[in-house]
mmCIF file of C-alpha atoms in Angstrom:
data_model
loop_
_atom_site.group_PDB
_atom_site.id
_atom_site.type_symbol
_atom_site.label_atom_id
_atom_site.label_comp_id
_atom_site.label_asym_id
_atom_site.label_seq_id
_atom_site.Cartn_x
_atom_site.Cartn_y
_atom_site.Cartn_z
ATOM 1 C CA MET A 1 -0.238 -0.057 -0.197
ATOM 2 C CA SER A 2 1.382 3.413 -1.074
ATOM 3 C CA ALA A 3 2.047 6.369 1.079
ATOM 4 C CA THR A 4 -1.196 7.972 -0.417
ATOM 5 C CA THR A 5 -3.303 4.908 0.574
ATOM 6 C CA ARG A 6 -1.791 3.278 3.415
ATOM 7 C CA LEU A 7 -4.543 3.135 6.462
ATOM 8 C CA VAL A 8 -3.347 5.540 9.207
ATOM 9 C CA LYS A 9 -4.585 6.218 12.555
ATOM 10 C CA VAL A 10 -4.730 10.154 13.163
ATOM 11 C CA MET A 11 -5.692 11.718 16.648
ATOM 12 C CA TYR A 12 -6.570 15.411 15.973
ATOM 13 C CA ILE A 13 -6.326 17.598 18.832
ATOM 14 C CA ALA A 14 -8.914 20.400 18.530
ATOM 15 C CA GLY A 15 -9.915 23.164 20.957
ATOM 16 C CA TRP A 16 -8.190 27.105 21.969
ATOM 17 C CA GLY A 17 -4.408 27.479 22.499
ATOM 18 C CA ARG A 18 -2.910 27.085 26.058
ATOM 19 C CA SER A 19 -5.028 24.488 27.295
ATOM 20 C CA GLY A 20 -2.474 21.985 27.765
ATOM 21 C CA THR A 21 -2.394 20.938 24.140
ATOM 22 C CA THR A 22 1.452 20.741 23.932
ATOM 23 C CA ILE A 23 2.295 18.804 26.925
ATOM 24 C CA VAL A 24 -0.161 16.263 26.171
ATOM 25 C CA ASP A 25 1.214 16.260 22.729
ATOM 26 C CA ASN A 26 4.688 16.083 23.708
ATOM 27 C CA ILE A 27 4.198 12.761 25.809
ATOM 28 C CA LEU A 28 2.118 10.850 23.402
ATOM 29 C CA ASN A 29 5.223 11.513 20.944
ATOM 30 C CA SER A 30 7.342 9.897 23.607
ATOM 31 C CA TYR A 31 5.637 6.584 23.303
ATOM 32 C CA ASP A 32 6.674 3.707 20.829
ATOM 33 C CA GLY A 33 4.871 3.700 17.876
ATOM 34 C CA VAL A 34 3.596 7.548 18.101
ATOM 35 C CA PHE A 35 4.567 10.543 16.068
ATOM 36 C CA SER A 36 3.509 13.942 16.582
ATOM 37 C CA THR A 37 3.378 16.394 13.967
ATOM 38 C CA GLY A 38 2.962 19.036 16.145
ATOM 39 C CA GLU A 39 0.702 22.093 14.455
ATOM 40 C CA LEU A 40 0.425 20.470 10.944
ATOM 41 C CA PHE A 41 -2.017 23.165 9.875
ATOM 42 C CA TYR A 42 1.007 25.334 10.088
ATOM 43 C CA LEU A 43 3.483 23.262 7.858
ATOM 44 C CA TRP A 44 3.168 25.496 4.953
ATOM 45 C CA SER A 45 3.136 28.834 6.379
ATOM 46 C CA ARG A 46 5.366 28.996 9.337
ATOM 47 C CA GLY A 47 7.328 25.647 8.640
ATOM 48 C CA LEU A 48 8.294 26.214 4.734
ATOM 49 C CA ILE A 49 7.687 29.985 4.133
ATOM 50 C CA GLU A 50 8.894 31.368 7.098
ATOM 51 C CA GLY A 51 11.586 28.815 8.129
ATOM 52 C CA ARG A 52 10.756 28.343 11.625
ATOM 53 C CA LYS A 53 12.279 25.726 13.476
ATOM 54 C CA CYS A 54 11.369 21.886 13.768
ATOM 55 C CA GLY A 55 10.907 20.484 17.278
ATOM 56 C CA CYS A 56 14.603 18.859 16.666
ATOM 57 C CA GLY A 57 16.147 22.111 16.670
ATOM 58 C CA VAL A 58 16.745 22.900 12.951
ATOM 59 C CA THR A 59 14.603 24.968 10.675
ATOM 60 C CA LEU A 60 11.925 22.716 9.059
ATOM 61 C CA PRO A 61 13.349 23.072 5.791
ATOM 62 C CA ARG A 62 16.652 21.683 7.117
ATOM 63 C CA CYS A 63 14.906 18.810 8.683
ATOM 64 C CA ALA A 64 15.725 15.722 7.097
ATOM 65 C CA LEU A 65 12.437 13.413 8.434
ATOM 66 C CA TRP A 66 10.420 15.878 7.287
ATOM 67 C CA GLY A 67 12.133 16.350 3.676
ATOM 68 C CA ASP A 68 11.832 12.538 3.314
ATOM 69 C CA ILE A 69 8.422 12.823 4.287
ATOM 70 C CA LEU A 70 7.588 15.495 1.942
ATOM 71 C CA ASP A 71 9.620 13.161 -0.789
ATOM 72 C CA ALA A 72 7.389 10.350 0.339
ATOM 73 C CA ALA A 73 4.181 12.118 -0.153
ATOM 74 C CA PHE A 74 4.866 14.210 -3.325
ATOM 75 C CA GLY A 75 8.191 13.467 -4.640
ATOM 76 C CA ALA A 76 9.532 16.112 -7.093
ATOM 77 C CA GLU A 77 6.083 17.522 -7.287
ATOM 78 C CA ARG A 78 5.461 19.027 -3.826
ATOM 79 C CA PRO A 79 2.865 21.713 -3.534
ATOM 80 C CA ASP A 80 3.784 25.367 -3.653
ATOM 81 C CA PRO A 81 3.781 26.203 0.275
ATOM 82 C CA ARG A 82 2.483 29.721 -0.944
ATOM 83 C CA ARG A 83 -0.774 28.085 -2.791
ATOM 84 C CA MET A 84 -1.296 25.960 0.227
ATOM 85 C CA PHE A 85 -1.611 28.671 2.680
ATOM 86 C CA ARG A 86 -3.758 30.416 -0.065
ATOM 87 C CA LEU A 87 -6.198 27.628 0.298
ATOM 88 C CA GLN A 88 -6.254 27.614 3.909
ATOM 89 C CA ARG A 89 -7.335 31.379 4.149
ATOM 90 C CA GLN A 90 -9.525 30.738 1.419
ATOM 91 C CA ALA A 91 -11.470 27.310 1.975
ATOM 92 C CA ILE A 92 -10.371 25.964 5.489
ATOM 93 C CA ARG A 93 -11.248 29.006 8.054
ATOM 94 C CA VAL A 94 -12.447 28.401 11.101
ATOM 95 C CA ARG A 95 -16.104 29.830 10.174
ATOM 96 C CA HIS A 96 -16.103 27.009 7.221
ATOM 97 C CA THR A 97 -16.004 24.237 9.823
ATOM 98 C CA ARG A 98 -19.737 23.311 9.545
ATOM 99 C CA ALA A 99 -19.832 23.641 5.492
ATOM 100 C CA LEU A 100 -16.581 20.911 5.815
ATOM 101 C CA THR A 101 -18.513 18.342 7.613
ATOM 102 C CA ALA A 102 -20.334 17.461 4.528
ATOM 103 C CA PRO A 103 -19.178 14.537 2.528
ATOM 104 C CA VAL A 104 -17.945 16.488 -0.420
ATOM 105 C CA ALA A 105 -16.698 20.011 0.276
ATOM 106 C CA GLY A 106 -15.560 22.952 -2.604
ATOM 107 C CA PRO A 107 -12.813 22.344 -5.058
ATOM 108 C CA GLU A 108 -10.317 24.182 -3.088
ATOM 109 C CA ALA A 109 -11.105 22.603 0.369
ATOM 110 C CA GLU A 110 -11.129 18.820 -1.469
ATOM 111 C CA GLU A 111 -7.712 19.983 -3.025
ATOM 112 C CA TYR A 112 -6.496 20.918 0.483
ATOM 113 C CA ARG A 113 -7.937 17.717 1.715
ATOM 114 C CA GLN A 114 -6.085 15.502 -0.731
ATOM 115 C CA VAL A 115 -3.004 17.251 -0.022
ATOM 116 C CA THR A 116 -3.166 16.558 3.700
ATOM 117 C CA ARG A 117 -4.047 12.923 2.747
ATOM 118 C CA ARG A 118 -0.940 12.235 1.276
ATOM 119 C CA LEU A 119 0.713 14.002 4.238
ATOM 120 C CA TYR A 120 -0.793 11.541 6.572
ATOM 121 C CA GLY A 121 0.121 8.441 4.445
ATOM 122 C CA ALA A 122 3.472 9.530 3.980
ATOM 123 C CA ILE A 123 4.157 10.307 7.929
ATOM 124 C CA GLY A 124 3.103 6.619 8.274
ATOM 125 C CA GLU A 125 5.223 5.167 5.947
ATOM 126 C CA VAL A 126 8.129 7.255 6.733
ATOM 127 C CA THR A 127 8.103 6.908 10.525
ATOM 128 C CA GLY A 128 6.250 3.467 10.802
ATOM 129 C CA ALA A 129 4.036 5.137 13.554
ATOM 130 C CA ARG A 130 0.690 3.292 14.377
ATOM 131 C CA LEU A 131 -0.805 6.715 15.517
ATOM 132 C CA ILE A 132 -0.426 10.125 14.175
ATOM 133 C CA ILE A 133 -0.963 12.983 16.534
ATOM 134 C CA ASP A 134 -1.984 16.280 14.809
ATOM 135 C CA SER A 135 -2.302 19.374 17.397
ATOM 136 C CA SER A 136 -2.746 21.497 15.123
ATOM 137 C CA LYS A 137 -6.336 22.824 17.013
ATOM 138 C CA ILE A 138 -8.472 24.074 13.862
ATOM 139 C CA PRO A 139 -11.526 22.905 14.134
ATOM 140 C CA SER A 140 -11.929 23.478 10.272
ATOM 141 C CA ALA A 141 -9.229 21.468 9.315
ATOM 142 C CA ALA A 142 -10.556 18.258 11.786
ATOM 143 C CA ALA A 143 -13.763 18.682 9.881
ATOM 144 C CA LEU A 144 -12.097 17.212 6.904
ATOM 145 C CA LEU A 145 -10.696 14.076 8.580
ATOM 146 C CA PRO A 146 -14.127 12.082 8.826
ATOM 147 C CA GLY A 147 -14.303 12.242 4.837
ATOM 148 C CA MET A 148 -10.537 11.601 4.072
ATOM 149 C CA ALA A 149 -9.811 8.279 2.566
ATOM 150 C CA GLY A 150 -7.274 6.088 4.201
ATOM 151 C CA VAL A 151 -7.361 7.517 7.582
ATOM 152 C CA GLU A 152 -8.979 6.384 10.858
ATOM 153 C CA PRO A 153 -10.035 9.590 12.516
ATOM 154 C CA TYR A 154 -10.243 10.238 16.344
ATOM 155 C CA LEU A 155 -11.028 13.837 17.645
ATOM 156 C CA LEU A 156 -9.655 14.835 21.352
ATOM 157 C CA HIS A 157 -10.980 17.994 22.182
ATOM 158 C CA MET A 158 -9.113 19.479 25.050
ATOM 159 C CA ILE A 159 -10.632 22.273 27.369
ATOM 160 C CA ARG A 160 -9.171 24.409 30.088
ATOM 161 C CA ASP A 161 -10.347 26.714 32.511
ATOM 162 C CA PRO A 162 -11.108 30.096 30.530
ATOM 163 C CA ARG A 163 -9.670 32.176 33.519
ATOM 164 C CA ALA A 164 -6.456 30.438 33.114
ATOM 165 C CA VAL A 165 -6.288 30.600 29.200
ATOM 166 C CA THR A 166 -6.863 34.042 29.244
ATOM 167 C CA HIS A 167 -4.073 34.372 31.864
ATOM 168 C CA SER A 168 -1.602 32.525 29.746
ATOM 169 C CA TRP A 169 -2.267 34.596 26.678
ATOM 170 C CA MET A 170 -1.479 37.731 28.609
ATOM 171 C CA ARG A 171 1.813 36.555 29.588
ATOM 172 C CA THR A 172 5.110 37.625 27.614
ATOM 173 C CA VAL A 173 6.257 34.411 26.113
ATOM 174 C CA PRO A 174 9.599 34.682 24.204
ATOM 175 C CA GLN A 175 9.181 33.290 20.740
ATOM 176 C CA VAL A 176 12.048 30.868 20.460
ATOM 177 C CA ASP A 177 11.422 29.005 17.039
ATOM 178 C CA ARG A 178 12.363 31.978 14.894
ATOM 179 C CA GLY A 179 15.717 33.193 13.653
ATOM 180 C CA LYS A 180 15.771 36.449 15.524
ATOM 181 C CA PRO A 181 14.405 37.297 19.164
ATOM 182 C CA ALA A 182 10.680 37.638 19.418
ATOM 183 C CA MET A 183 7.562 37.303 21.624
ATOM 184 C CA MET A 184 4.459 35.235 20.932
ATOM 185 C CA HIS A 185 1.348 37.089 20.036
ATOM 186 C CA ARG A 186 -0.786 38.103 22.793
ATOM 187 C CA GLU A 187 -4.627 38.203 23.523
ATOM 188 C CA ALA A 188 -6.445 40.407 25.088
ATOM 189 C CA PRO A 189 -9.110 38.645 28.114
ATOM 190 C CA ALA A 190 -12.079 39.298 25.527
ATOM 191 C CA ALA A 191 -10.557 38.085 22.605
ATOM 192 C CA SER A 192 -8.864 35.122 24.154
ATOM 193 C CA THR A 193 -12.440 33.943 26.050
ATOM 194 C CA MET A 194 -14.441 34.876 22.260
ATOM 195 C CA HIS A 195 -11.975 32.154 20.819
ATOM 196 C CA TRP A 196 -12.525 29.958 23.877
ATOM 197 C CA LEU A 197 -16.262 30.050 23.422
ATOM 198 C CA VAL A 198 -16.093 29.391 19.323
ATOM 199 C CA ARG A 199 -13.468 26.699 19.378
ATOM 200 C CA ASN A 200 -14.729 24.401 21.947
ATOM 201 C CA ALA A 201 -18.455 24.851 20.649
ATOM 202 C CA LEU A 202 -17.263 23.995 17.388
ATOM 203 C CA ALA A 203 -15.041 21.186 18.360
ATOM 204 C CA GLU A 204 -17.992 19.630 20.444
ATOM 205 C CA ARG A 205 -20.121 19.793 17.263
ATOM 206 C CA LEU A 206 -17.751 17.966 15.493
ATOM 207 C CA ALA A 207 -18.012 15.064 17.930
ATOM 208 C CA GLY A 208 -21.132 13.394 15.763
ATOM 209 C CA ALA A 209 -18.889 13.445 12.291
ATOM 210 C CA TYR A 210 -16.454 11.403 14.155
ATOM 211 C CA GLY A 211 -18.787 9.290 15.635
ATOM 212 C CA GLY A 212 -17.309 6.896 18.624
ATOM 213 C CA ARG A 213 -13.875 8.439 18.079
ATOM 214 C CA TYR A 214 -14.579 11.543 20.156
ATOM 215 C CA ARG A 215 -13.158 12.280 23.501
ATOM 216 C CA MET A 216 -13.200 15.424 25.557
ATOM 217 C CA LEU A 217 -10.411 16.093 28.285
ATOM 218 C CA ARG A 218 -10.189 18.705 30.760
ATOM 219 C CA TYR A 219 -6.975 19.760 31.229
ATOM 220 C CA GLU A 220 -7.440 19.985 35.014
ATOM 221 C CA ASP A 221 -8.157 16.110 34.882
ATOM 222 C CA PHE A 222 -5.462 15.592 32.976
ATOM 223 C CA VAL A 223 -3.023 16.893 35.256
ATOM 224 C CA ALA A 224 -4.525 15.294 38.563
ATOM 225 C CA ARG A 225 -3.659 11.850 36.639
ATOM 226 C CA PRO A 226 -1.275 12.385 33.931
ATOM 227 C CA ARG A 227 -0.171 8.742 33.560
ATOM 228 C CA ALA A 228 -3.456 7.445 33.679
ATOM 229 C CA THR A 229 -5.199 9.824 31.632
ATOM 230 C CA ILE A 230 -2.651 9.429 28.309
ATOM 231 C CA GLU A 231 -2.816 5.473 28.823
ATOM 232 C CA SER A 232 -6.406 6.237 28.539
ATOM 233 C CA LEU A 233 -6.425 8.105 25.449
ATOM 234 C CA LEU A 234 -3.635 5.338 23.771
ATOM 235 C CA ASP A 235 -6.417 2.861 24.599
ATOM 236 C CA PHE A 236 -9.178 4.986 23.217
ATOM 237 C CA ALA A 237 -6.986 5.203 20.006
ATOM 238 C CA GLY A 238 -6.388 1.226 20.042
ATOM 239 C CA VAL A 239 -2.831 1.560 20.691
ATOM 240 C CA ASP A 240 -0.691 -0.178 23.442
ATOM 241 C CA ALA A 241 0.767 1.637 26.014
ATOM 242 C CA VAL A 242 4.700 0.098 25.523
ATOM 243 C CA ASP A 243 7.744 1.601 26.026
ATOM 244 C CA GLY A 244 6.192 4.685 27.469
ATOM 245 C CA PRO A 245 7.950 7.508 29.019
ATOM 246 C CA PHE A 246 6.578 7.808 32.573
ATOM 247 C CA THR A 247 8.965 6.733 35.127
ATOM 248 C CA ASP A 248 5.986 7.233 38.033
ATOM 249 C CA ASP A 249 2.189 8.428 37.957
ATOM 250 C CA VAL A 250 3.145 12.019 37.444
ATOM 251 C CA THR A 251 7.120 12.157 36.122
ATOM 252 C CA VAL A 252 7.515 11.752 32.251
ATOM 253 C CA SER A 253 10.881 11.780 30.063
ATOM 254 C CA LEU A 254 10.036 13.541 27.182
ATOM 255 C CA ALA A 255 11.725 12.202 23.929
ATOM 256 C CA THR A 256 12.866 14.950 21.228
ATOM 257 C CA ASN A 257 10.116 15.282 18.661
ATOM 258 C CA HIS A 258 10.017 16.435 15.051
ATOM 259 C CA THR A 259 6.910 19.174 15.822
ATOM 260 C CA ILE A 260 5.646 22.054 13.646
ATOM 261 C CA ALA A 261 5.022 25.487 15.354
ATOM 262 C CA GLY A 262 3.194 25.926 19.146
ATOM 263 C CA ASN A 263 4.066 26.617 22.221
ATOM 264 C CA PRO A 264 7.854 26.966 23.038
ATOM 265 C CA GLY A 265 7.178 24.130 25.447
ATOM 266 C CA ARG A 266 7.576 21.434 22.430
ATOM 267 C CA PHE A 267 11.467 22.229 22.884
ATOM 268 C CA ARG A 268 11.289 20.605 26.220
ATOM 269 C CA THR A 269 13.197 16.907 26.608
ATOM 270 C CA GLY A 270 14.156 14.949 29.476
ATOM 271 C CA GLU A 271 12.304 14.358 32.847
ATOM 272 C CA VAL A 272 9.665 16.818 33.878
ATOM 273 C CA ALA A 273 7.259 16.478 36.712
ATOM 274 C CA LEU A 274 3.969 16.820 35.946
ATOM 275 C CA ARG A 275 1.896 19.379 38.333
ATOM 276 C CA ALA A 276 -1.117 21.648 37.754
ATOM 277 C CA ASP A 277 -0.134 25.416 36.504
ATOM 278 C CA ASP A 278 -2.596 27.542 38.264
ATOM 279 C CA ARG A 279 -0.550 30.402 38.825
ATOM 280 C CA TRP A 280 -3.489 32.526 37.371
ATOM 281 C CA ARG A 281 -5.450 32.009 40.749
ATOM 282 C CA GLN A 282 -2.886 34.465 42.710
ATOM 283 C CA GLU A 283 -1.453 36.283 39.618
ATOM 284 C CA GLN A 284 -4.386 37.126 37.712
ATOM 285 C CA ALA A 285 -6.163 40.843 38.162
ATOM 286 C CA PRO A 286 -9.960 41.178 38.682
ATOM 287 C CA GLY A 287 -10.801 42.491 35.329
ATOM 288 C CA PRO A 288 -9.697 40.081 33.165
ATOM 289 C CA ARG A 289 -10.874 37.451 35.410
ATOM 290 C CA LEU A 290 -14.419 38.744 35.273
ATOM 291 C CA THR A 291 -14.275 39.320 31.928
ATOM 292 C CA ALA A 292 -13.380 36.101 31.193
ATOM 293 C CA THR A 293 -15.917 34.432 33.926
ATOM 294 C CA ALA A 294 -18.918 36.603 31.898
ATOM 295 C CA LEU A 295 -17.842 36.107 28.642
ATOM 296 C CA ALA A 296 -17.591 31.994 29.197
ATOM 297 C CA TRP A 297 -20.894 31.724 31.145
ATOM 298 C CA PRO A 298 -22.524 30.118 28.395
ATOM 299 C CA LEU A 299 -20.217 27.175 28.628
ATOM 300 C CA LEU A 300 -18.494 27.633 31.843
ATOM 301 C CA HIS A 301 -20.948 25.264 33.681
ATOM 302 C CA ARG A 302 -21.442 22.796 30.822
ATOM 303 C CA TYR A 303 -17.499 22.127 31.304
ATOM 304 C CA GLY A 304 -17.607 21.734 34.941
ATOM 305 C CA TYR A 305 -15.970 24.948 35.597
ATOM 306 C CA ARG A 306 -17.186 27.301 38.929
ATOM 307 C CA ALA A 307 -18.026 30.746 38.320
ATOM 308 C CA ARG A 308 -15.859 31.402 41.965
ATOM 309 C CA THR A 309 -12.655 30.455 41.135
ATOM 310 C CA SER A 310 -11.995 29.695 44.972
ATOM 311 C CA LEU A 311 -14.260 26.704 44.719
ATOM 312 C CA PRO A 312 -12.917 23.542 43.454
ATOM 313 C CA ASN A 313 -14.101 22.312 39.827
ATOM 314 C CA ARG A 314 -16.855 20.130 39.541
ATOM 315 C CA PRO A 315 -16.613 16.623 37.975
ATOM 316 C CA VAL A 316 -18.304 16.678 34.810
ATOM 317 C CA ARG A 317 -19.081 13.778 32.467
ATOM 318 C CA PRO A 318 -18.342 14.772 28.459
ATOM 319 C CA PRO A 319 -21.514 16.523 27.005
ATOM 320 C CA ALA A 320 -23.453 14.754 24.703
ATOM 321 C CA PRO A 321 -22.425 14.699 20.992
ATOM 322 C CA ARG A 322 -24.195 17.437 19.131
ATOM 323 C CA VAL A 323 -24.888 15.283 15.737
ATOM 324 C CA PRO A 324 -24.416 17.303 12.858
ATOM 325 C CA GLU A 325 -26.582 17.383 9.501
ATOM 326 C CA HIS A 326 -23.694 15.855 7.553
ATOM 327 C CA SER A 327 -22.898 13.556 9.984
ATOM 328 C CA LYS A 328 -23.082 10.070 8.132
ATOM 329 C CA LEU A 329 -19.447 10.532 6.639
ATOM 330 C CA SER A 330 -17.694 7.038 7.748
#
């Protein structure tokens, strides 16, 4: 079976940034037979056009592994990165998510789907991975997977308390994957919380298209039981948790990765003791906290978060999937 037709399992991580996706991504990548692409959506723009660093430390155009993957997928006829970026901006916008769950999308979206399908196939062929993790988080790109030939798709919907997310987006974080010093983009409380609302609502709406292959995970639940949670995710995808990176229930040894774009934490390797990052509870000013609480109200209680942050989060079962009109894709 060629790189374009080989059946591969892909777990797509959806949600809004600063929700713990990077550490979950890196831990999964450290298991035998699992390969993380990082934010594959940004291969064309941040990776090949801007030349940002791969998780291995070299610029992505110079990474031998990604060179082998692109050769296996496309040979000498690699797609023009600028054209792929234009396709994303024309047909794979977040607002297109609902339309992209249809069995057949528009011609631009179908072209993009076929290119991504070939990439996934080549990644499986070159790395030998039994499970590919794509932590792009973009719901519109996630909408393409259930209709993608040769792919067995899984959707991991990651959520974090919106007050914590807002606090993280307001912090000054160095951008370490560029050639010159820079700071990562920051989001104001209102903007961050609106993105949180939209991304989580759309990710949950995709559950119907993925059938029984949808899983919701709160950052707070993950960090309370990291090893058990990660092993549960692998079981969910039908992959044995062998040769894992955990040295005990909360300590993990992270392997070098080949991730694209994302939080600077993706460059971290070696032993890491996992614990909740709840600095926001002491450091966050009242204004941003009230803004995030008020705007997130429609989904706050649905996901088990208290309006009063002095109270512990309540246990929550994953909400019943919302089945979209175009749900018979598999």
